Short mmCIF file of N, CA and C in Angstrom, two decimals:
data_model
loop_
_atom_site.label_atom_id
_atom_site.label_comp_id
_atom_site.label_asym_id
_atom_site.label_seq_id
_atom_site.Cartn_x
_atom_site.Cartn_y
_atom_site.Cartn_z
N MET S 26 -276.92 -57.03 91.34
CA MET S 26 -276.10 -57.70 92.49
C MET S 26 -276.84 -58.90 93.08
N GLU S 27 -278.03 -58.79 93.40
CA GLU S 27 -278.82 -59.93 94.22
C GLU S 27 -279.87 -60.40 93.35
N THR S 28 -280.35 -61.48 93.71
CA THR S 28 -281.65 -62.09 93.18
C THR S 28 -282.49 -62.18 94.46
N SER S 29 -283.77 -62.06 94.10
CA SER S 29 -284.84 -62.16 95.23
C SER S 29 -284.74 -63.50 95.86
N ALA S 30 -284.40 -64.43 94.99
CA ALA S 30 -284.48 -65.81 95.69
C ALA S 30 -283.27 -66.07 96.78
N SER S 31 -282.08 -65.61 96.32
CA SER S 31 -281.02 -65.66 97.13
C SER S 31 -281.17 -64.85 98.61
N GLU S 32 -281.83 -63.75 98.25
CA GLU S 32 -282.12 -62.97 99.62
C GLU S 32 -283.15 -63.57 100.47
N LEU S 33 -284.15 -64.15 99.84
CA LEU S 33 -285.19 -64.72 100.55
C LEU S 33 -284.73 -65.87 101.36
N ARG S 34 -283.72 -66.60 100.75
CA ARG S 34 -283.16 -67.90 101.43
C ARG S 34 -282.36 -67.40 102.56
N ARG S 35 -281.67 -66.34 102.47
CA ARG S 35 -280.80 -65.71 103.62
C ARG S 35 -281.48 -65.25 104.71
N ILE S 36 -282.81 -64.66 104.33
CA ILE S 36 -283.69 -64.06 105.45
C ILE S 36 -284.08 -65.36 106.10
N ARG S 37 -284.46 -66.39 105.54
CA ARG S 37 -285.02 -67.57 106.24
C ARG S 37 -284.05 -68.64 106.83
N SER S 38 -282.85 -68.59 106.33
CA SER S 38 -281.83 -69.45 106.94
C SER S 38 -280.44 -69.17 107.01
N GLY S 39 -280.17 -67.84 106.63
CA GLY S 39 -278.90 -67.34 106.68
C GLY S 39 -278.07 -67.72 105.48
N PRO S 40 -276.75 -67.07 105.34
CA PRO S 40 -275.97 -67.36 104.13
C PRO S 40 -275.48 -68.71 103.88
N ASP S 41 -275.10 -69.13 102.89
CA ASP S 41 -274.45 -70.49 102.57
C ASP S 41 -272.88 -70.01 103.00
N GLY S 42 -272.24 -71.30 103.22
CA GLY S 42 -270.70 -71.01 103.67
C GLY S 42 -269.87 -70.50 102.86
N ASP S 43 -270.20 -70.71 101.30
CA ASP S 43 -269.28 -70.13 100.33
C ASP S 43 -269.66 -68.89 99.72
N GLU S 44 -270.73 -68.35 100.07
CA GLU S 44 -271.20 -66.94 99.64
C GLU S 44 -270.33 -65.74 100.14
N GLN S 45 -269.99 -64.78 99.35
CA GLN S 45 -269.23 -63.76 99.70
C GLN S 45 -269.83 -62.41 99.24
N SER S 46 -269.68 -61.37 99.93
CA SER S 46 -270.18 -60.18 99.51
C SER S 46 -269.50 -59.01 100.46
N PHE S 47 -269.63 -57.76 100.14
CA PHE S 47 -269.17 -56.65 101.00
C PHE S 47 -270.48 -56.61 102.04
N VAL S 48 -270.09 -56.87 103.27
CA VAL S 48 -271.24 -56.99 104.36
C VAL S 48 -270.88 -55.94 105.39
N VAL S 49 -271.90 -55.18 105.60
CA VAL S 49 -271.90 -54.27 106.91
C VAL S 49 -272.75 -54.62 107.92
N ARG S 50 -272.29 -54.61 109.17
CA ARG S 50 -273.16 -54.91 110.39
C ARG S 50 -273.85 -53.81 111.08
N ILE S 51 -275.15 -53.84 111.26
CA ILE S 51 -275.79 -52.87 111.84
C ILE S 51 -276.32 -53.37 113.24
N HIS S 52 -275.80 -52.77 114.21
CA HIS S 52 -276.22 -53.08 115.57
C HIS S 52 -277.47 -52.25 116.00
N PHE S 53 -278.28 -52.87 116.97
CA PHE S 53 -279.53 -52.14 117.55
C PHE S 53 -279.51 -52.68 118.96
N SER S 54 -280.32 -51.94 119.82
CA SER S 54 -280.55 -52.42 121.15
C SER S 54 -282.13 -52.78 121.25
N ALA S 55 -282.31 -53.63 122.07
CA ALA S 55 -283.65 -54.27 122.31
C ALA S 55 -283.68 -55.21 123.61
N ALA S 56 -284.91 -55.12 124.23
CA ALA S 56 -285.22 -56.08 125.34
C ALA S 56 -285.19 -57.45 125.08
N ASP S 57 -285.56 -57.61 123.69
CA ASP S 57 -285.52 -59.00 123.18
C ASP S 57 -285.14 -58.96 121.53
N PRO S 58 -283.82 -58.94 121.50
CA PRO S 58 -283.24 -58.83 120.06
C PRO S 58 -283.55 -59.98 119.09
N THR S 59 -284.00 -61.23 119.50
CA THR S 59 -284.20 -62.25 118.78
C THR S 59 -285.68 -61.86 118.07
N SER S 60 -286.47 -61.40 119.03
CA SER S 60 -287.94 -60.99 118.42
C SER S 60 -287.71 -60.06 117.49
N VAL S 61 -286.99 -59.06 117.56
CA VAL S 61 -286.81 -57.96 116.55
C VAL S 61 -286.34 -58.48 115.34
N ILE S 62 -285.24 -59.51 115.46
CA ILE S 62 -284.92 -60.07 114.15
C ILE S 62 -285.96 -60.86 113.68
N GLU S 63 -286.77 -61.54 114.33
CA GLU S 63 -287.94 -62.46 113.62
C GLU S 63 -288.83 -61.64 112.93
N ARG S 64 -289.23 -60.31 113.43
CA ARG S 64 -290.25 -59.55 113.02
C ARG S 64 -289.74 -58.94 111.85
N ALA S 65 -288.48 -58.50 111.86
CA ALA S 65 -287.83 -57.86 110.57
C ALA S 65 -287.71 -58.97 109.51
N ARG S 66 -287.41 -60.22 109.85
CA ARG S 66 -287.30 -61.26 108.74
C ARG S 66 -288.86 -61.52 108.22
N ASP S 67 -289.74 -61.45 109.01
CA ASP S 67 -291.19 -61.65 108.59
C ASP S 67 -291.61 -60.46 107.75
N VAL S 68 -291.43 -59.31 108.03
CA VAL S 68 -291.75 -58.10 107.10
C VAL S 68 -290.93 -58.21 105.75
N LEU S 69 -289.71 -58.36 105.83
CA LEU S 69 -288.81 -58.21 104.78
C LEU S 69 -289.12 -59.55 103.60
N SER S 70 -289.37 -60.63 104.27
CA SER S 70 -289.52 -61.91 103.46
C SER S 70 -290.84 -61.54 102.73
N ARG S 71 -291.85 -61.11 103.25
CA ARG S 71 -293.16 -60.77 102.67
C ARG S 71 -292.89 -59.74 101.38
N VAL S 72 -292.17 -58.72 101.68
CA VAL S 72 -291.87 -57.80 100.38
C VAL S 72 -291.03 -58.58 99.57
N ILE S 73 -290.07 -59.33 99.84
CA ILE S 73 -289.31 -59.91 98.75
C ILE S 73 -290.05 -60.98 97.93
N GLU S 74 -291.13 -61.58 98.64
CA GLU S 74 -291.80 -62.62 97.98
C GLU S 74 -292.65 -62.07 97.00
N HIS S 75 -293.07 -60.65 97.10
CA HIS S 75 -294.12 -60.07 96.24
C HIS S 75 -293.39 -59.14 95.29
N LEU S 76 -292.20 -59.27 95.06
CA LEU S 76 -291.48 -58.33 94.07
C LEU S 76 -292.05 -58.38 92.65
N THR S 77 -292.31 -59.60 92.22
CA THR S 77 -292.83 -59.71 91.02
C THR S 77 -294.20 -60.64 90.92
N PRO S 78 -295.23 -60.26 90.65
CA PRO S 78 -295.64 -58.89 90.17
C PRO S 78 -295.79 -57.96 91.43
N TRP S 79 -295.28 -56.74 91.34
CA TRP S 79 -295.37 -55.73 92.55
C TRP S 79 -296.83 -55.48 92.74
N PRO S 80 -297.31 -55.77 94.03
CA PRO S 80 -298.82 -55.31 94.31
C PRO S 80 -298.99 -53.99 94.39
N GLY S 81 -300.23 -53.52 94.14
CA GLY S 81 -300.66 -52.13 94.27
C GLY S 81 -300.61 -51.57 95.53
N GLU S 82 -300.40 -50.26 95.79
CA GLU S 82 -300.40 -49.83 97.14
C GLU S 82 -301.34 -50.25 98.03
N GLU S 83 -302.63 -50.16 97.88
CA GLU S 83 -303.62 -50.78 98.69
C GLU S 83 -303.56 -52.13 99.15
N ALA S 84 -302.74 -53.05 98.64
CA ALA S 84 -302.66 -54.36 98.78
C ALA S 84 -301.84 -54.64 99.98
N TRP S 85 -300.70 -53.59 100.09
CA TRP S 85 -299.65 -53.87 101.10
C TRP S 85 -300.23 -54.03 102.40
N ALA S 86 -301.19 -53.20 102.78
CA ALA S 86 -301.66 -53.00 104.06
C ALA S 86 -302.16 -54.46 104.54
N HIS S 87 -302.53 -55.42 103.53
CA HIS S 87 -303.04 -56.54 103.95
C HIS S 87 -302.06 -57.77 103.77
N LEU S 88 -300.86 -57.35 103.04
CA LEU S 88 -299.82 -58.43 102.77
C LEU S 88 -298.78 -58.40 103.93
N LEU S 89 -298.71 -57.28 104.59
CA LEU S 89 -297.56 -57.05 105.74
C LEU S 89 -298.36 -57.24 107.17
N PRO S 90 -297.51 -57.68 108.04
CA PRO S 90 -298.24 -57.82 109.34
C PRO S 90 -298.81 -56.62 109.88
N PRO S 91 -299.93 -56.70 110.39
CA PRO S 91 -300.84 -55.65 110.90
C PRO S 91 -299.98 -54.84 111.89
N TRP S 92 -298.99 -55.32 112.71
CA TRP S 92 -298.28 -54.53 113.77
C TRP S 92 -297.22 -53.60 112.85
N PHE S 93 -296.68 -54.08 111.71
CA PHE S 93 -295.90 -53.26 111.09
C PHE S 93 -296.61 -52.02 110.45
N VAL S 94 -297.67 -52.29 109.82
CA VAL S 94 -298.51 -51.23 109.15
C VAL S 94 -299.01 -50.39 110.17
N GLN S 95 -299.30 -50.60 111.44
CA GLN S 95 -299.82 -49.85 112.46
C GLN S 95 -298.60 -48.99 113.02
N ARG S 96 -297.40 -49.38 112.83
CA ARG S 96 -296.34 -48.59 113.37
C ARG S 96 -295.80 -47.64 112.38
N CYS S 97 -296.33 -47.60 111.28
CA CYS S 97 -296.02 -46.65 110.18
C CYS S 97 -296.67 -45.50 110.34
N ALA S 98 -296.13 -44.33 109.97
CA ALA S 98 -296.86 -43.07 110.19
C ALA S 98 -298.14 -43.09 109.18
N PRO S 99 -299.17 -42.30 109.46
CA PRO S 99 -300.31 -42.39 108.41
C PRO S 99 -299.75 -41.73 107.15
N GLU S 100 -300.40 -42.05 106.17
CA GLU S 100 -300.17 -41.64 104.85
C GLU S 100 -300.81 -40.12 104.61
N PRO S 101 -300.06 -39.25 104.11
CA PRO S 101 -300.68 -38.04 104.00
C PRO S 101 -301.85 -37.85 102.96
N ARG S 102 -302.54 -37.00 103.24
CA ARG S 102 -303.80 -36.71 102.30
C ARG S 102 -303.27 -36.15 100.95
N ALA S 103 -303.85 -36.54 99.99
CA ALA S 103 -303.37 -36.23 98.61
C ALA S 103 -303.65 -34.64 98.63
N ASP S 104 -302.64 -33.93 98.08
CA ASP S 104 -302.55 -32.52 97.89
C ASP S 104 -302.61 -32.16 96.45
N PRO S 105 -303.41 -31.52 95.85
CA PRO S 105 -303.35 -31.32 94.42
C PRO S 105 -302.37 -30.09 94.15
N LEU S 106 -302.04 -29.35 95.14
CA LEU S 106 -300.97 -28.43 95.06
C LEU S 106 -299.55 -28.82 95.16
N TRP S 107 -299.46 -30.06 95.60
CA TRP S 107 -298.05 -30.61 95.91
C TRP S 107 -297.25 -30.62 94.68
N ASP S 108 -295.86 -30.16 94.79
CA ASP S 108 -295.09 -30.01 93.47
C ASP S 108 -294.02 -31.10 93.82
N ALA S 109 -293.91 -32.09 93.10
CA ALA S 109 -292.86 -33.11 93.27
C ALA S 109 -291.59 -32.49 92.85
N ARG S 110 -291.35 -31.96 91.98
CA ARG S 110 -290.04 -31.33 91.53
C ARG S 110 -289.43 -30.32 92.52
N ALA S 111 -290.48 -29.58 93.04
CA ALA S 111 -290.00 -28.68 94.21
C ALA S 111 -289.59 -29.23 95.33
N TRP S 112 -290.26 -30.47 95.71
CA TRP S 112 -289.93 -31.20 96.93
C TRP S 112 -288.49 -31.82 96.75
N LEU S 113 -288.17 -32.40 95.53
CA LEU S 113 -286.92 -33.05 95.08
C LEU S 113 -285.93 -31.98 95.18
N THR S 114 -286.06 -30.79 94.68
CA THR S 114 -285.15 -29.75 94.53
C THR S 114 -284.74 -29.46 96.08
N GLN S 115 -285.74 -29.37 96.88
CA GLN S 115 -285.37 -29.00 98.35
C GLN S 115 -284.68 -30.17 99.15
N TRP S 116 -285.14 -31.52 98.65
CA TRP S 116 -284.45 -32.50 99.29
C TRP S 116 -282.89 -32.57 98.88
N GLN S 117 -282.73 -32.39 97.58
CA GLN S 117 -281.38 -32.54 97.08
C GLN S 117 -280.42 -31.33 97.56
N ALA S 118 -280.96 -30.33 98.10
CA ALA S 118 -280.34 -29.21 98.80
C ALA S 118 -280.04 -29.34 100.13
N LYS S 119 -280.58 -30.48 100.67
CA LYS S 119 -280.28 -30.68 102.20
C LYS S 119 -278.93 -31.34 102.43
N SER S 120 -278.38 -30.87 103.43
CA SER S 120 -277.05 -31.56 103.89
C SER S 120 -277.24 -33.09 104.08
N PRO S 121 -276.25 -33.72 104.17
CA PRO S 121 -276.45 -35.27 104.70
C PRO S 121 -277.09 -35.24 106.23
N ALA S 122 -276.63 -34.47 107.05
CA ALA S 122 -277.23 -34.51 108.30
C ALA S 122 -278.73 -34.15 108.39
N GLU S 123 -279.09 -33.23 107.43
CA GLU S 123 -280.53 -32.77 107.43
C GLU S 123 -281.34 -34.04 106.78
N LYS S 124 -280.94 -34.71 105.91
CA LYS S 124 -281.44 -35.91 105.24
C LYS S 124 -281.62 -36.97 106.36
N LEU S 125 -280.64 -37.04 107.21
CA LEU S 125 -280.69 -38.26 108.05
C LEU S 125 -281.58 -37.87 109.19
N LEU S 126 -281.69 -36.58 109.53
CA LEU S 126 -282.74 -36.34 110.52
C LEU S 126 -284.25 -36.44 109.91
N ALA S 127 -284.32 -36.04 108.66
CA ALA S 127 -285.72 -36.21 107.96
C ALA S 127 -286.12 -37.63 107.91
N SER S 128 -285.04 -38.66 107.80
CA SER S 128 -285.54 -39.96 107.69
C SER S 128 -285.76 -40.70 108.91
N GLN S 129 -285.56 -39.93 110.07
CA GLN S 129 -285.72 -40.65 111.30
C GLN S 129 -287.41 -40.68 111.68
N GLY S 130 -287.72 -41.43 112.59
CA GLY S 130 -289.05 -41.54 113.06
C GLY S 130 -290.03 -42.41 112.13
N PRO S 131 -291.07 -42.50 112.53
CA PRO S 131 -291.98 -43.20 111.67
C PRO S 131 -292.09 -42.87 110.27
N TRP S 132 -291.84 -44.06 109.30
CA TRP S 132 -292.14 -43.70 107.94
C TRP S 132 -293.38 -44.08 107.77
N THR S 133 -293.97 -43.57 106.50
CA THR S 133 -295.23 -43.90 105.92
C THR S 133 -294.86 -45.22 105.20
N LEU S 134 -295.88 -46.07 105.26
CA LEU S 134 -295.77 -47.42 104.53
C LEU S 134 -295.22 -47.19 103.12
N SER S 135 -295.84 -46.37 102.23
CA SER S 135 -295.58 -46.14 100.98
C SER S 135 -294.11 -45.52 100.93
N ASN S 136 -293.77 -44.72 101.70
CA ASN S 136 -292.35 -44.11 101.57
C ASN S 136 -291.32 -45.49 101.88
N TRP S 137 -291.68 -46.30 102.78
CA TRP S 137 -290.74 -47.49 103.10
C TRP S 137 -290.68 -48.41 101.96
N LEU S 138 -291.95 -48.63 101.47
CA LEU S 138 -292.04 -49.55 100.32
C LEU S 138 -291.37 -49.09 99.04
N TYR S 139 -291.21 -47.70 98.84
CA TYR S 139 -290.69 -47.15 97.62
C TYR S 139 -289.29 -47.66 97.54
N TYR S 140 -288.37 -47.88 98.57
CA TYR S 140 -287.25 -48.52 98.41
C TYR S 140 -287.15 -49.81 97.95
N PHE S 141 -288.25 -50.57 97.75
CA PHE S 141 -288.29 -52.00 97.35
C PHE S 141 -288.95 -52.12 96.05
N ASP S 142 -289.78 -51.03 95.60
CA ASP S 142 -290.61 -51.06 94.38
C ASP S 142 -289.84 -51.13 93.20
N PRO S 143 -289.92 -52.28 92.50
CA PRO S 143 -289.05 -52.45 91.06
C PRO S 143 -289.65 -51.48 90.09
N ILE S 144 -290.85 -51.05 90.13
CA ILE S 144 -291.40 -50.23 89.00
C ILE S 144 -291.32 -48.72 89.08
N ASP S 145 -291.89 -48.22 90.30
CA ASP S 145 -291.76 -46.86 90.56
C ASP S 145 -290.99 -46.17 91.55
N GLY S 146 -289.99 -47.25 92.17
CA GLY S 146 -289.15 -46.78 93.20
C GLY S 146 -287.84 -47.22 92.98
N GLU S 147 -287.11 -47.38 93.97
CA GLU S 147 -285.62 -47.74 94.13
C GLU S 147 -285.35 -49.26 94.15
N GLY S 148 -286.48 -50.13 93.89
CA GLY S 148 -286.21 -51.55 94.02
C GLY S 148 -285.33 -52.15 93.06
N ASP S 149 -285.06 -51.50 91.84
CA ASP S 149 -284.06 -51.98 90.86
C ASP S 149 -282.51 -51.32 91.23
N ASP S 150 -282.58 -50.67 92.18
CA ASP S 150 -281.16 -49.94 92.56
C ASP S 150 -281.06 -49.98 94.08
N ARG S 151 -281.51 -51.04 94.61
CA ARG S 151 -281.51 -51.05 96.27
C ARG S 151 -280.01 -50.96 96.57
N SER S 152 -279.75 -50.50 97.71
CA SER S 152 -278.47 -50.23 98.34
C SER S 152 -277.93 -51.37 99.31
N TRP S 153 -278.89 -52.32 99.80
CA TRP S 153 -278.58 -53.26 100.70
C TRP S 153 -279.59 -54.42 100.52
N TRP S 154 -279.01 -55.65 100.89
CA TRP S 154 -279.87 -56.80 100.88
C TRP S 154 -279.44 -57.52 102.08
N TRP S 155 -280.39 -58.18 102.69
CA TRP S 155 -280.33 -59.03 103.96
C TRP S 155 -279.32 -59.99 103.74
N TRP S 156 -278.42 -60.22 104.71
CA TRP S 156 -277.29 -61.21 104.67
C TRP S 156 -277.41 -62.23 105.94
N ASP S 157 -277.58 -61.71 107.17
CA ASP S 157 -277.50 -62.43 108.27
C ASP S 157 -278.06 -61.77 109.44
N ALA S 158 -278.29 -62.27 110.58
CA ALA S 158 -278.62 -61.55 111.66
C ALA S 158 -278.35 -62.53 113.00
N GLY S 159 -278.21 -61.87 114.20
CA GLY S 159 -278.10 -62.39 115.41
C GLY S 159 -278.13 -61.52 116.71
N SER S 160 -277.78 -62.33 117.60
CA SER S 160 -277.61 -61.42 118.89
C SER S 160 -276.50 -61.83 119.48
N ASP S 161 -275.63 -60.80 120.05
CA ASP S 161 -274.31 -61.22 120.82
C ASP S 161 -274.43 -60.86 122.23
N ARG S 162 -275.51 -60.26 122.67
CA ARG S 162 -275.76 -59.96 124.07
C ARG S 162 -277.17 -60.03 124.32
N PRO S 163 -277.70 -59.98 125.54
CA PRO S 163 -279.21 -60.30 125.98
C PRO S 163 -279.82 -58.90 125.40
N ASP S 164 -279.25 -57.70 125.23
CA ASP S 164 -279.88 -56.51 125.01
C ASP S 164 -279.53 -55.87 123.76
N THR S 165 -278.64 -56.70 122.77
CA THR S 165 -278.15 -56.19 121.67
C THR S 165 -278.27 -57.12 120.53
N GLY S 166 -278.54 -56.73 119.48
CA GLY S 166 -278.68 -57.65 118.05
C GLY S 166 -277.97 -56.88 117.12
N TRP S 167 -277.88 -57.72 115.93
CA TRP S 167 -277.19 -57.12 114.63
C TRP S 167 -277.88 -57.68 113.51
N ILE S 168 -277.79 -56.84 112.53
CA ILE S 168 -278.21 -57.34 111.18
C ILE S 168 -277.10 -57.21 110.12
N ASP S 169 -276.57 -58.14 109.47
CA ASP S 169 -275.60 -58.02 108.43
C ASP S 169 -276.24 -57.77 107.01
N VAL S 170 -276.02 -56.72 106.42
CA VAL S 170 -276.60 -56.41 104.97
C VAL S 170 -275.51 -56.51 103.95
N ALA S 171 -275.64 -57.07 102.79
CA ALA S 171 -274.75 -56.96 101.80
C ALA S 171 -275.03 -55.57 101.04
N THR S 172 -273.94 -54.84 100.79
CA THR S 172 -274.11 -53.64 100.03
C THR S 172 -273.07 -53.54 98.90
N THR S 173 -273.34 -52.43 98.06
CA THR S 173 -272.35 -52.28 96.96
C THR S 173 -271.23 -51.23 97.20
N GLY S 174 -271.26 -50.92 98.58
CA GLY S 174 -270.17 -49.93 98.96
C GLY S 174 -270.56 -49.18 100.07
N TRP S 175 -269.78 -48.34 100.67
CA TRP S 175 -269.88 -47.47 101.65
C TRP S 175 -269.66 -46.00 101.33
N PRO S 176 -270.56 -45.09 101.69
CA PRO S 176 -271.79 -45.21 102.43
C PRO S 176 -272.87 -45.73 101.59
N PHE S 177 -273.86 -46.22 102.31
CA PHE S 177 -275.21 -46.68 101.43
C PHE S 177 -276.54 -46.15 102.31
N GLY S 178 -277.47 -46.19 101.57
CA GLY S 178 -278.87 -45.79 102.25
C GLY S 178 -279.24 -46.68 103.28
N THR S 179 -279.17 -46.14 104.44
CA THR S 179 -279.67 -47.15 105.55
C THR S 179 -280.94 -46.83 106.17
N GLY S 180 -281.77 -45.60 105.76
CA GLY S 180 -282.92 -45.29 106.21
C GLY S 180 -283.94 -46.26 106.32
N SER S 181 -284.19 -47.14 105.15
CA SER S 181 -285.13 -48.19 105.22
C SER S 181 -284.94 -49.35 106.01
N LEU S 182 -283.70 -49.56 106.23
CA LEU S 182 -283.24 -50.54 107.11
C LEU S 182 -283.43 -50.10 108.54
N TYR S 183 -283.07 -49.02 108.82
CA TYR S 183 -283.18 -48.54 110.19
C TYR S 183 -284.53 -48.39 110.64
N TRP S 184 -285.60 -48.12 109.55
CA TRP S 184 -286.89 -48.00 109.96
C TRP S 184 -287.45 -49.53 110.10
N LEU S 185 -287.09 -50.31 109.44
CA LEU S 185 -287.42 -51.68 109.59
C LEU S 185 -287.04 -52.14 111.10
N ILE S 186 -285.85 -52.02 111.31
CA ILE S 186 -285.33 -52.29 112.87
C ILE S 186 -286.26 -51.63 113.82
N GLU S 187 -286.42 -50.37 113.65
CA GLU S 187 -287.15 -49.54 114.84
C GLU S 187 -288.68 -50.08 114.92
N ALA S 188 -289.21 -50.28 113.80
CA ALA S 188 -290.71 -50.67 113.45
C ALA S 188 -290.71 -52.16 114.25
N SER S 189 -289.72 -52.93 114.12
CA SER S 189 -289.65 -54.25 114.63
C SER S 189 -289.41 -54.34 116.21
N GLY S 190 -289.01 -53.22 116.77
CA GLY S 190 -288.93 -53.04 118.19
C GLY S 190 -287.54 -52.90 118.54
N GLY S 191 -286.59 -52.61 117.69
CA GLY S 191 -285.11 -52.26 118.14
C GLY S 191 -285.06 -50.73 118.24
N THR S 192 -283.99 -50.43 118.90
CA THR S 192 -283.58 -48.92 119.17
C THR S 192 -282.36 -48.74 118.77
N ASN S 193 -281.96 -47.42 118.45
CA ASN S 193 -280.53 -46.92 118.32
C ASN S 193 -279.93 -47.79 117.21
N PRO S 194 -280.63 -48.03 116.14
CA PRO S 194 -279.63 -48.66 115.04
C PRO S 194 -278.43 -47.93 114.52
N ARG S 195 -277.44 -48.56 114.38
CA ARG S 195 -276.28 -47.83 114.04
C ARG S 195 -275.23 -48.95 113.54
N ASP S 196 -274.22 -48.49 112.71
CA ASP S 196 -273.41 -49.38 111.98
C ASP S 196 -272.12 -49.33 112.75
#
């Protein structure tokens, strides 16, 4: 659906007048919504700029703004007994409400980047792309995202907003 070049252009300067897509508006609260938008733009543009080639996991802590990396949860230590299939089975058995609850709060950097990773993650099958952003009141902002339909995976977007200083992201 999207190219990284068109998304990066929209992150930096907004959509062209003739562009069309299925767009969903996500609202958030903040003392300074403009600052939240600028921070989110900064983080997301750095990720989109590095889609090809995709950097190794250790490189991201240096490519992304330090404030974003610091707001992410610590990475768990490697557990040789961890069973990915068992975890996936448990995750798939959760209700949508349980999945939503589990996706709230600080994300680890690797979990957040997974949704953009074109090699080992969901990057080739993303469910949202930056469209536009703004503020309609002194304490409220919005981010428009293009998506393939409704509902779509909002967790990575919500974490980007929260880490950037916004609260209560909602569509």
